[in-house]
mmCIF file of C-alpha atoms and ligand atoms in Angstrom:
data_model
loop_
_atom_site.group_PDB
_atom_site.id
_atom_site.type_symbol
_atom_site.label_atom_id
_atom_site.label_comp_id
_atom_site.label_asym_id
_atom_site.label_seq_id
_atom_site.Cartn_x
_atom_site.Cartn_y
_atom_site.Cartn_z
ATOM 1 C CA GLY A 1 78.702 54.254 71.752
ATOM 2 C CA LYS A 2 77.882 54.489 68.101
ATOM 3 C CA SER A 3 80.001 57.650 67.570
ATOM 4 C CA GLY A 4 77.249 59.364 65.593
ATOM 5 C CA TYR A 5 76.413 56.405 63.367
ATOM 6 C CA ASP A 6 72.814 55.159 63.338
ATOM 7 C CA HIS A 7 73.938 51.595 64.001
ATOM 8 C CA PHE A 8 76.955 49.724 65.312
ATOM 9 C CA MET A 9 77.009 47.834 62.022
ATOM 10 C CA LEU A 10 77.578 51.024 60.033
ATOM 11 C CA LYS A 11 80.184 52.203 62.539
ATOM 12 C CA GLU A 12 82.001 48.889 62.268
ATOM 13 C CA ILE A 13 81.872 48.950 58.457
ATOM 14 C CA HIS A 14 83.547 52.361 58.695
ATOM 15 C CA GLU A 15 86.135 51.102 61.168
ATOM 16 C CA GLN A 16 87.511 48.674 58.595
ATOM 17 C CA PRO A 17 90.431 50.791 57.360
ATOM 18 C CA ARG A 18 91.715 51.091 60.930
ATOM 19 C CA ALA A 19 90.995 47.441 61.745
ATOM 20 C CA LEU A 20 92.936 46.266 58.700
ATOM 21 C CA ARG A 21 95.852 48.576 59.487
ATOM 22 C CA GLN A 22 96.014 46.983 62.929
ATOM 23 C CA CYS A 23 95.884 43.500 61.442
ATOM 24 C CA LEU A 24 98.788 44.285 59.114
ATOM 25 C CA ARG A 25 100.928 46.234 61.588
ATOM 26 C CA GLY A 26 104.328 44.656 62.177
ATOM 27 C CA ARG A 27 103.433 41.671 60.038
ATOM 28 C CA VAL A 28 104.169 43.016 56.567
ATOM 29 C CA ASP A 29 107.580 44.490 55.922
ATOM 30 C CA GLU A 30 107.101 46.589 52.806
ATOM 31 C CA LEU A 31 110.742 47.374 52.291
ATOM 32 C CA GLY A 32 111.935 43.811 52.635
ATOM 33 C CA GLY A 33 108.808 42.488 50.908
ATOM 34 C CA THR A 34 108.318 39.877 53.630
ATOM 35 C CA VAL A 35 105.403 38.684 55.747
ATOM 36 C CA SER A 36 105.817 37.253 59.234
ATOM 37 C CA VAL A 37 103.384 36.306 61.983
ATOM 38 C CA GLU A 38 105.122 35.658 65.254
ATOM 39 C CA GLU A 39 102.158 33.813 66.811
ATOM 40 C CA LEU A 40 102.416 30.981 64.307
ATOM 41 C CA GLY A 41 105.021 29.014 66.273
ATOM 42 C CA ASP A 42 106.119 25.699 64.826
ATOM 43 C CA LEU A 43 102.921 24.090 63.624
ATOM 44 C CA ASP A 44 103.249 22.023 60.472
ATOM 45 C CA PHE A 45 101.164 23.474 57.653
ATOM 46 C CA ASP A 46 101.579 20.891 54.892
ATOM 47 C CA ARG A 47 97.877 20.075 54.966
ATOM 48 C CA ILE A 48 95.312 22.449 56.342
ATOM 49 C CA HIS A 49 91.673 22.017 57.340
ATOM 50 C CA LEU A 50 89.863 25.267 58.056
ATOM 51 C CA VAL A 51 86.776 24.829 60.246
ATOM 52 C CA ALA A 52 84.184 27.532 60.901
ATOM 53 C CA ALA A 53 80.524 28.539 60.825
ATOM 54 C CA GLY A 54 78.530 31.353 59.233
ATOM 55 C CA THR A 55 80.497 34.341 58.049
ATOM 56 C CA SER A 56 83.694 32.786 59.370
ATOM 57 C CA TYR A 57 83.027 29.775 57.141
ATOM 58 C CA HIS A 58 82.953 32.126 54.147
ATOM 59 C CA ALA A 59 86.346 33.455 55.239
ATOM 60 C CA ALA A 60 87.515 29.837 55.502
ATOM 61 C CA VAL A 61 86.412 29.099 51.920
ATOM 62 C CA TYR A 62 88.267 32.220 50.785
ATOM 63 C CA GLY A 63 91.341 31.127 52.777
ATOM 64 C CA ALA A 64 91.268 27.640 51.276
ATOM 65 C CA GLY A 65 91.266 29.294 47.845
ATOM 66 C CA LEU A 66 94.303 31.421 48.729
ATOM 67 C CA LEU A 67 96.238 28.448 50.098
ATOM 68 C CA SER A 68 95.334 26.132 47.225
ATOM 69 C CA ALA A 69 96.562 28.731 44.731
ATOM 70 C CA GLU A 70 99.967 28.491 46.451
ATOM 71 C CA GLY A 71 99.957 24.708 46.032
ATOM 72 C CA ILE A 72 99.113 23.983 49.671
ATOM 73 C CA SER A 73 96.542 21.297 50.377
ATOM 74 C CA ALA A 74 93.701 23.165 52.096
ATOM 75 C CA GLN A 75 90.007 22.507 52.634
ATOM 76 C CA ALA A 76 87.261 24.520 54.300
ATOM 77 C CA HIS A 77 84.661 22.644 56.347
ATOM 78 C CA TYR A 78 81.550 23.607 58.241
ATOM 79 C CA ALA A 79 82.610 23.093 61.858
ATOM 80 C CA HIS A 80 79.362 21.360 62.809
ATOM 81 C CA GLU A 81 79.781 18.817 60.013
ATOM 82 C CA TYR A 82 83.469 18.368 60.744
ATOM 83 C CA ALA A 83 82.908 17.642 64.419
ATOM 84 C CA SER A 84 80.412 14.874 63.762
ATOM 85 C CA SER A 85 81.853 13.371 60.561
ATOM 86 C CA PRO A 86 85.486 14.412 60.264
ATOM 87 C CA PRO A 87 87.487 13.516 57.154
ATOM 88 C CA PRO A 88 90.851 11.766 57.656
ATOM 89 C CA ILE A 89 92.805 14.182 59.837
ATOM 90 C CA GLU A 90 96.274 12.585 60.032
ATOM 91 C CA ASP A 91 99.010 15.186 59.460
ATOM 92 C CA ALA A 92 96.512 17.963 58.950
ATOM 93 C CA THR A 93 96.733 21.131 60.978
ATOM 94 C CA VAL A 94 93.259 22.313 61.841
ATOM 95 C CA VAL A 95 92.581 26.049 61.833
ATOM 96 C CA GLY A 96 89.490 27.179 63.731
ATOM 97 C CA VAL A 97 88.277 30.431 62.194
ATOM 98 C CA SER A 98 86.090 32.201 64.749
ATOM 99 C CA GLN A 99 85.638 35.873 65.482
ATOM 100 C CA SER A 100 84.472 35.217 69.033
ATOM 101 C CA GLY A 101 86.502 32.110 69.728
ATOM 102 C CA GLU A 102 83.448 30.885 71.638
ATOM 103 C CA THR A 103 81.283 29.304 68.933
ATOM 104 C CA ALA A 104 80.302 25.869 70.249
ATOM 105 C CA ASP A 105 80.250 24.258 66.794
ATOM 106 C CA THR A 106 83.742 25.447 65.986
ATOM 107 C CA LEU A 107 85.095 24.499 69.419
ATOM 108 C CA ALA A 108 83.640 21.021 68.916
ATOM 109 C CA ALA A 109 85.603 20.743 65.661
ATOM 110 C CA THR A 110 88.932 21.930 67.078
ATOM 111 C CA ARG A 111 88.438 19.643 70.103
ATOM 112 C CA GLU A 112 87.773 16.667 67.828
ATOM 113 C CA ALA A 113 90.921 17.561 65.884
ATOM 114 C CA ARG A 114 92.975 17.664 69.099
ATOM 115 C CA ARG A 115 91.492 14.366 70.228
ATOM 116 C CA ARG A 116 92.762 12.849 66.978
ATOM 117 C CA GLY A 117 96.200 14.283 67.514
ATOM 118 C CA ALA A 118 96.119 17.123 64.982
ATOM 119 C CA GLY A 119 97.841 20.433 65.581
ATOM 120 C CA THR A 120 95.397 23.292 66.030
ATOM 121 C CA LEU A 121 95.469 27.025 65.391
ATOM 122 C CA ALA A 122 92.797 29.514 66.488
ATOM 123 C CA LEU A 123 92.353 32.366 64.019
ATOM 124 C CA THR A 124 90.290 34.712 66.142
ATOM 125 C CA ASN A 125 89.554 38.265 67.166
ATOM 126 C CA THR A 126 89.267 37.518 70.848
ATOM 127 C CA VAL A 127 92.337 37.370 73.049
ATOM 128 C CA GLY A 128 91.884 34.844 75.846
ATOM 129 C CA SER A 129 88.835 33.212 74.234
ATOM 130 C CA THR A 130 88.189 29.517 74.793
ATOM 131 C CA MET A 131 89.456 28.643 71.335
ATOM 132 C CA ALA A 132 92.591 30.740 71.745
ATOM 133 C CA ARG A 133 93.319 28.973 75.032
ATOM 134 C CA GLU A 134 92.603 25.467 73.825
ATOM 135 C CA CYS A 135 94.470 25.495 70.495
ATOM 136 C CA ASP A 136 98.232 25.093 70.191
ATOM 137 C CA ASP A 137 98.601 28.636 68.862
ATOM 138 C CA ALA A 138 96.366 31.679 68.386
ATOM 139 C CA PHE A 139 96.631 34.147 65.502
ATOM 140 C CA TYR A 140 94.762 37.348 66.325
ATOM 141 C CA ILE A 141 93.075 39.399 63.618
ATOM 142 C CA ARG A 142 93.048 42.571 65.796
ATOM 143 C CA SER A 143 89.758 43.977 64.452
ATOM 144 C CA GLY A 144 88.705 45.493 67.789
ATOM 145 C CA PRO A 145 85.385 44.706 69.484
ATOM 146 C CA GLU A 146 82.431 44.027 67.193
ATOM 147 C CA ILE A 147 79.035 44.823 68.730
ATOM 148 C CA GLY A 148 76.664 44.428 65.766
ATOM 149 C CA VAL A 149 75.436 40.859 65.446
ATOM 150 C CA ALA A 150 76.266 40.880 61.732
ATOM 151 C CA ALA A 151 79.989 40.285 61.288
ATOM 152 C CA THR A 152 81.590 42.968 59.117
ATOM 153 C CA LYS A 153 85.046 44.242 60.087
ATOM 154 C CA THR A 154 85.961 40.857 61.505
ATOM 155 C CA PHE A 155 85.268 39.180 58.150
ATOM 156 C CA ALA A 156 87.613 41.646 56.433
ATOM 157 C CA GLY A 157 90.111 40.998 59.236
ATOM 158 C CA GLN A 158 89.859 37.257 58.720
ATOM 159 C CA GLN A 159 90.350 37.639 54.961
ATOM 160 C CA THR A 160 93.405 39.810 55.563
ATOM 161 C CA ALA A 161 94.857 37.475 58.182
ATOM 162 C CA LEU A 162 94.331 34.505 55.863
ATOM 163 C CA ASN A 163 96.429 36.284 53.243
ATOM 164 C CA LEU A 164 99.189 36.639 55.833
ATOM 165 C CA LEU A 165 98.861 33.008 56.929
ATOM 166 C CA THR A 166 99.031 31.888 53.298
ATOM 167 C CA GLN A 167 102.245 33.790 52.680
ATOM 168 C CA VAL A 168 103.892 32.507 55.850
ATOM 169 C CA VAL A 169 102.878 28.932 55.061
ATOM 170 C CA ALA A 170 103.934 29.218 51.416
ATOM 171 C CA ASP A 171 107.351 29.930 52.856
ATOM 172 C CA GLY A 172 108.763 31.921 49.983
ATOM 173 C CA THR A 173 109.026 35.620 49.296
ATOM 174 C CA PRO A 174 105.524 37.011 48.785
ATOM 175 C CA ASP A 175 105.006 38.568 45.397
ATOM 176 C CA ARG A 176 105.334 42.316 45.176
ATOM 177 C CA ASP A 177 101.771 42.592 43.894
ATOM 178 C CA LEU A 178 100.357 41.214 47.114
ATOM 179 C CA VAL A 179 102.626 43.239 49.382
ATOM 180 C CA SER A 180 101.669 46.474 47.666
ATOM 181 C CA ALA A 181 97.982 45.477 47.516
ATOM 182 C CA LEU A 182 98.005 44.861 51.279
ATOM 183 C CA ARG A 183 99.746 48.182 51.837
ATOM 184 C CA ASP A 184 97.015 49.935 49.823
ATOM 185 C CA LEU A 185 94.134 47.909 51.278
ATOM 186 C CA PRO A 186 93.076 50.199 54.151
ATOM 187 C CA GLY A 187 93.137 53.220 51.828
ATOM 188 C CA ASP A 188 91.211 51.362 49.124
ATOM 189 C CA VAL A 189 88.519 50.435 51.664
ATOM 190 C CA GLN A 190 88.373 54.108 52.688
ATOM 191 C CA THR A 191 87.869 55.111 49.044
ATOM 192 C CA ILE A 192 84.861 52.804 48.832
ATOM 193 C CA LEU A 193 83.429 54.154 52.103
ATOM 194 C CA ASP A 194 83.814 57.711 50.809
ATOM 195 C CA GLU A 195 82.455 57.120 47.305
ATOM 196 C CA SER A 196 80.033 54.176 47.404
ATOM 197 C CA ASN A 197 76.660 54.564 45.714
ATOM 198 C CA ALA A 198 75.323 51.471 47.519
ATOM 199 C CA GLU A 199 72.575 53.501 49.170
ATOM 200 C CA ALA A 200 71.070 54.440 45.779
ATOM 201 C CA VAL A 201 71.359 50.834 44.645
ATOM 202 C CA ALA A 202 69.557 49.664 47.797
ATOM 203 C CA GLU A 203 66.812 52.224 47.191
ATOM 204 C CA ALA A 204 66.263 50.909 43.652
ATOM 205 C CA TYR A 205 65.501 47.333 44.732
ATOM 206 C CA LEU A 206 63.503 47.572 47.960
ATOM 207 C CA ASP A 207 60.573 45.720 46.363
ATOM 208 C CA ALA A 208 62.669 42.812 45.120
ATOM 209 C CA GLU A 209 61.314 39.318 45.523
ATOM 210 C CA ALA A 210 64.786 37.947 46.264
ATOM 211 C CA TYR A 211 68.410 39.044 46.028
ATOM 212 C CA PHE A 212 71.005 36.861 44.322
ATOM 213 C CA PHE A 213 74.782 37.095 44.530
ATOM 214 C CA ILE A 214 77.239 35.432 42.166
ATOM 215 C CA GLY A 215 80.998 35.191 41.888
ATOM 216 C CA ARG A 216 83.791 32.823 40.857
ATOM 217 C CA GLY A 217 87.028 31.767 42.524
ATOM 218 C CA LEU A 218 87.809 33.992 45.500
ATOM 219 C CA ASN A 219 84.567 35.849 44.823
ATOM 220 C CA PHE A 220 82.413 32.758 45.332
ATOM 221 C CA PRO A 221 82.675 33.056 49.148
ATOM 222 C CA VAL A 222 82.049 36.796 48.711
ATOM 223 C CA ALA A 223 78.747 35.908 47.007
ATOM 224 C CA LEU A 224 77.860 33.583 49.901
ATOM 225 C CA GLU A 225 78.721 36.298 52.407
ATOM 226 C CA GLY A 226 76.823 38.991 50.473
ATOM 227 C CA ALA A 227 73.703 36.829 50.624
ATOM 228 C CA LEU A 228 74.121 35.888 54.293
ATOM 229 C CA LYS A 229 74.462 39.530 55.311
ATOM 230 C CA MET A 230 71.403 40.477 53.240
ATOM 231 C CA LYS A 231 69.207 37.759 54.737
ATOM 232 C CA GLU A 232 70.372 38.327 58.326
ATOM 233 C CA ILE A 233 69.636 42.017 58.521
ATOM 234 C CA SER A 234 66.987 42.678 55.857
ATOM 235 C CA TYR A 235 64.977 39.441 56.453
ATOM 236 C CA GLU A 236 64.591 39.228 52.687
ATOM 237 C CA HIS A 237 65.320 36.102 50.723
ATOM 238 C CA ALA A 238 68.880 36.109 49.430
ATOM 239 C CA GLU A 239 71.109 33.402 47.981
ATOM 240 C CA GLY A 240 74.722 33.288 46.898
ATOM 241 C CA PHE A 241 75.850 31.034 44.074
ATOM 242 C CA ALA A 242 79.045 30.070 42.351
ATOM 243 C CA ALA A 243 78.461 31.884 39.056
ATOM 244 C CA GLY A 244 79.034 28.690 37.081
ATOM 245 C CA GLU A 245 76.292 26.926 39.010
ATOM 246 C CA LEU A 246 73.535 29.298 37.886
ATOM 247 C CA LYS A 247 72.575 27.447 34.741
ATOM 248 C CA HIS A 248 72.475 24.157 36.641
ATOM 249 C CA GLY A 249 69.290 25.138 38.433
ATOM 250 C CA PRO A 250 69.118 28.535 40.150
ATOM 251 C CA LEU A 251 68.541 30.324 36.834
ATOM 252 C CA ALA A 252 64.929 29.106 37.080
ATOM 253 C CA LEU A 253 64.477 31.566 39.973
ATOM 254 C CA VAL A 254 65.768 34.577 38.065
ATOM 255 C CA THR A 255 63.124 37.116 37.018
ATOM 256 C CA ALA A 256 62.756 40.860 36.503
ATOM 257 C CA ASN A 257 62.139 41.065 40.237
ATOM 258 C CA THR A 258 65.345 39.376 41.433
ATOM 259 C CA PRO A 259 68.366 41.673 41.285
ATOM 260 C CA VAL A 260 71.634 39.817 40.756
ATOM 261 C CA PHE A 261 74.793 41.217 42.365
ATOM 262 C CA ALA A 262 77.732 39.956 40.308
ATOM 263 C CA THR A 263 81.337 40.465 41.387
ATOM 264 C CA VAL A 264 83.622 40.733 38.367
ATOM 265 C CA VAL A 265 87.318 41.425 38.925
ATOM 266 C CA GLY A 266 90.033 41.984 36.355
ATOM 267 C CA ASP A 267 89.849 41.122 32.665
ATOM 268 C CA GLY A 268 90.974 37.491 32.666
ATOM 269 C CA GLU A 269 89.254 34.162 32.206
ATOM 270 C CA LEU A 270 87.220 34.319 35.433
ATOM 271 C CA ALA A 271 85.927 37.779 34.567
ATOM 272 C CA ARG A 272 85.052 36.754 31.038
ATOM 273 C CA LYS A 273 83.074 33.747 32.243
ATOM 274 C CA THR A 274 81.275 35.739 34.917
ATOM 275 C CA VAL A 275 80.329 38.377 32.343
ATOM 276 C CA GLY A 276 78.837 35.454 30.393
ATOM 277 C CA ASN A 277 76.675 34.644 33.432
ATOM 278 C CA VAL A 278 75.723 38.306 33.719
ATOM 279 C CA LYS A 279 74.466 38.195 30.135
ATOM 280 C CA GLU A 280 72.421 35.074 30.966
ATOM 281 C CA VAL A 281 70.584 36.796 33.810
ATOM 282 C CA GLU A 282 70.227 40.025 31.870
ATOM 283 C CA ALA A 283 68.531 38.050 29.073
ATOM 284 C CA ARG A 284 65.944 36.974 31.710
ATOM 285 C CA ASP A 285 65.309 40.659 32.455
ATOM 286 C CA ALA A 286 66.925 40.497 35.895
ATOM 287 C CA PRO A 287 68.447 43.744 37.108
ATOM 288 C CA VAL A 288 72.228 43.402 37.385
ATOM 289 C CA VAL A 289 74.433 45.140 39.927
ATOM 290 C CA ALA A 290 78.069 44.718 38.905
ATOM 291 C CA VAL A 291 80.633 44.960 41.678
ATOM 292 C CA THR A 292 83.684 45.590 39.590
ATOM 293 C CA ASP A 293 87.007 47.319 39.062
ATOM 294 C CA GLY A 294 85.875 48.266 35.557
ATOM 295 C CA ARG A 295 88.523 46.229 33.756
ATOM 296 C CA SER A 296 85.983 43.974 32.034
ATOM 297 C CA ASP A 297 82.874 45.053 30.125
ATOM 298 C CA ALA A 298 80.585 43.870 32.961
ATOM 299 C CA ASP A 299 79.192 47.357 33.478
ATOM 300 C CA ARG A 300 77.922 47.351 29.904
ATOM 301 C CA TYR A 301 75.309 44.762 30.930
ATOM 302 C CA ALA A 302 74.670 46.159 34.392
ATOM 303 C CA ASP A 303 71.888 48.414 35.622
ATOM 304 C CA HIS A 304 74.105 49.633 38.441
ATOM 305 C CA THR A 305 77.800 49.476 39.172
ATOM 306 C CA LEU A 306 79.425 49.354 42.600
ATOM 307 C CA GLU A 307 82.984 50.287 41.848
ATOM 308 C CA ILE A 308 86.101 48.992 43.589
ATOM 309 C CA PRO A 309 89.635 50.319 43.139
ATOM 310 C CA GLU A 310 91.934 48.250 40.933
ATOM 311 C CA THR A 311 94.065 45.912 43.008
ATOM 312 C CA ASP A 312 95.323 42.343 43.243
ATOM 313 C CA PRO A 313 92.525 39.723 42.873
ATOM 314 C CA ARG A 314 93.141 38.566 46.459
ATOM 315 C CA THR A 315 92.436 41.986 47.953
ATOM 316 C CA ALA A 316 89.704 42.718 45.385
ATOM 317 C CA ALA A 317 87.561 40.077 47.121
ATOM 318 C CA ILE A 318 87.922 42.052 50.363
ATOM 319 C CA LEU A 319 86.922 45.300 48.646
ATOM 320 C CA ALA A 320 83.963 43.773 46.791
ATOM 321 C CA ASN A 321 82.596 42.552 50.102
ATOM 322 C CA VAL A 322 82.655 46.074 51.531
ATOM 323 C CA GLN A 323 80.336 47.238 48.744
ATOM 324 C CA LEU A 324 77.990 44.329 49.478
ATOM 325 C CA GLN A 325 78.029 45.134 53.218
ATOM 326 C CA LEU A 326 76.883 48.653 52.370
ATOM 327 C CA ALA A 327 74.182 47.418 49.978
ATOM 328 C CA SER A 328 72.750 45.110 52.677
ATOM 329 C CA TYR A 329 73.033 47.743 55.365
ATOM 330 C CA HIS A 330 71.141 50.359 53.356
ATOM 331 C CA THR A 331 68.490 47.851 52.251
ATOM 332 C CA ALA A 332 67.855 46.853 55.871
ATOM 333 C CA ALA A 333 67.918 50.472 57.074
ATOM 334 C CA LYS A 334 65.369 51.540 54.449
ATOM 335 C CA LEU A 335 63.155 48.588 55.359
ATOM 336 C CA GLY A 336 63.352 49.671 59.011
ATOM 337 C CA ARG A 337 64.869 46.424 60.296
ATOM 338 C CA SER A 338 66.542 45.856 63.649
ATOM 339 C CA ILE A 339 70.017 45.978 62.189
ATOM 340 C CA ASP A 340 72.258 45.531 65.212
ATOM 341 C CA LYS A 341 70.131 42.812 66.791
ATOM 342 C CA PRO A 342 68.330 40.882 64.046
ATOM 343 C CA ARG A 343 65.438 38.704 65.191
ATOM 344 C CA ASN A 344 66.303 35.141 66.279
ATOM 345 C CA LEU A 345 70.081 35.689 66.155
ATOM 346 C CA ALA A 346 72.795 35.985 68.819
ATOM 347 C CA LYS A 347 76.263 37.477 68.482
ATOM 348 C CA SER A 348 77.964 34.395 69.771
ATOM 349 C CA VAL A 349 76.363 30.961 69.378
ATOM 350 C CA THR A 350 77.544 29.026 72.399
ATOM 351 C CA VAL A 351 75.341 25.947 71.973
ATOM 352 C CA GLU A 352 75.794 23.201 69.366
HETATM 353 C C1 F6R B 1 77.054 36.476 60.523
HETATM 354 C C2 F6R B 1 77.596 36.040 61.793
HETATM 355 C C3 F6R B 1 77.611 34.569 62.111
HETATM 356 C C4 F6R B 1 78.973 34.210 62.681
HETATM 357 C C5 F6R B 1 79.001 32.748 63.127
HETATM 358 C C6 F6R B 1 80.363 32.317 63.626
HETATM 359 O O1 F6R B 1 77.060 37.852 60.389
HETATM 360 O O2 F6R B 1 78.038 36.843 62.552
HETATM 361 O O3 F6R B 1 77.324 33.817 60.981
HETATM 362 O O4 F6R B 1 79.940 34.438 61.697
HETATM 363 O O5 F6R B 1 78.042 32.530 64.134
HETATM 364 O O6 F6R B 1 80.790 33.155 64.654
HETATM 365 P P1 F6R B 1 82.302 33.207 65.103
HETATM 366 O O7 F6R B 1 83.082 33.824 64.019
HETATM 367 O O8 F6R B 1 82.301 34.005 66.371
HETATM 368 O O9 F6R B 1 82.717 31.784 65.344
#
């Protein structure tokens, strides 16, 4: 059952600290500062193609960012595009990212990869799923069953697992920052769940014409995911953009009636540039919701702030997403939508 929550989605958002603890258990050795994933076997990870759809595709984009930052050649592809027009695959290992392990589009991509002789890994939540059985190896995210159609805890699980995969593939000693950030991650998510003001933010923008989400680097896929969640469960128009792309077109859509959720992490170059984009939308009278650790001056230009604990930039993108999950959930709940079973959508899309 829903254990007292109004919806499975809210229950599953609240299960994230436990789900992430399970994902990390036995895989991160804090004392030794090492990461190991025994399921990874002896696949060759010199070049990686991540294939996925929907929310899992956003995790794949995030994962490609993590891997690329470690100097590993990695690309994220929509599975449906990959299956019908694959790029050169030679020597690539293809990672199917799929909560269910049953998504027809993603299975088509991993099958095409196998047909071309590539090694394949299923990164999935579902033990014994078709993808887990068909790929050479399966890496389980251990999020527990997800009933709500909107993926929540499994996205956080995928992000966490992709950090582990990246460290194993990078084949060195993970930096202390990441090991301690992963150790603190479940507790940091709990802090957000206990303290979030996302419900008040949702209340403030129920009449919005559209909801926009922006971010850079690892927070670009978070912007895409924030928008997908909002459109799926609220049925309102929402779009996610790479923050740098705004002035190349989307800025024409920005008005006083289009709140912009901007994720700004740290106080470096990416934060500074994203604060620049925040100023651009603020100058067009758009309400700004800053999702931030408070290390930049983003909140100075924001109408609302959704705070995240200070952490490594890699885990900050996991935390920022939790705030956006809550903002979408409360928007949809206040609009009276069918949150656990949105119209026209199925939990597992088993046709291409
Ligand atoms: C969004 C959502 C879908 C799935 C997509 C892929 O909330 O749930 O976009 O992420 O259909 O599903 P899996 O991960 O099972 O392959």
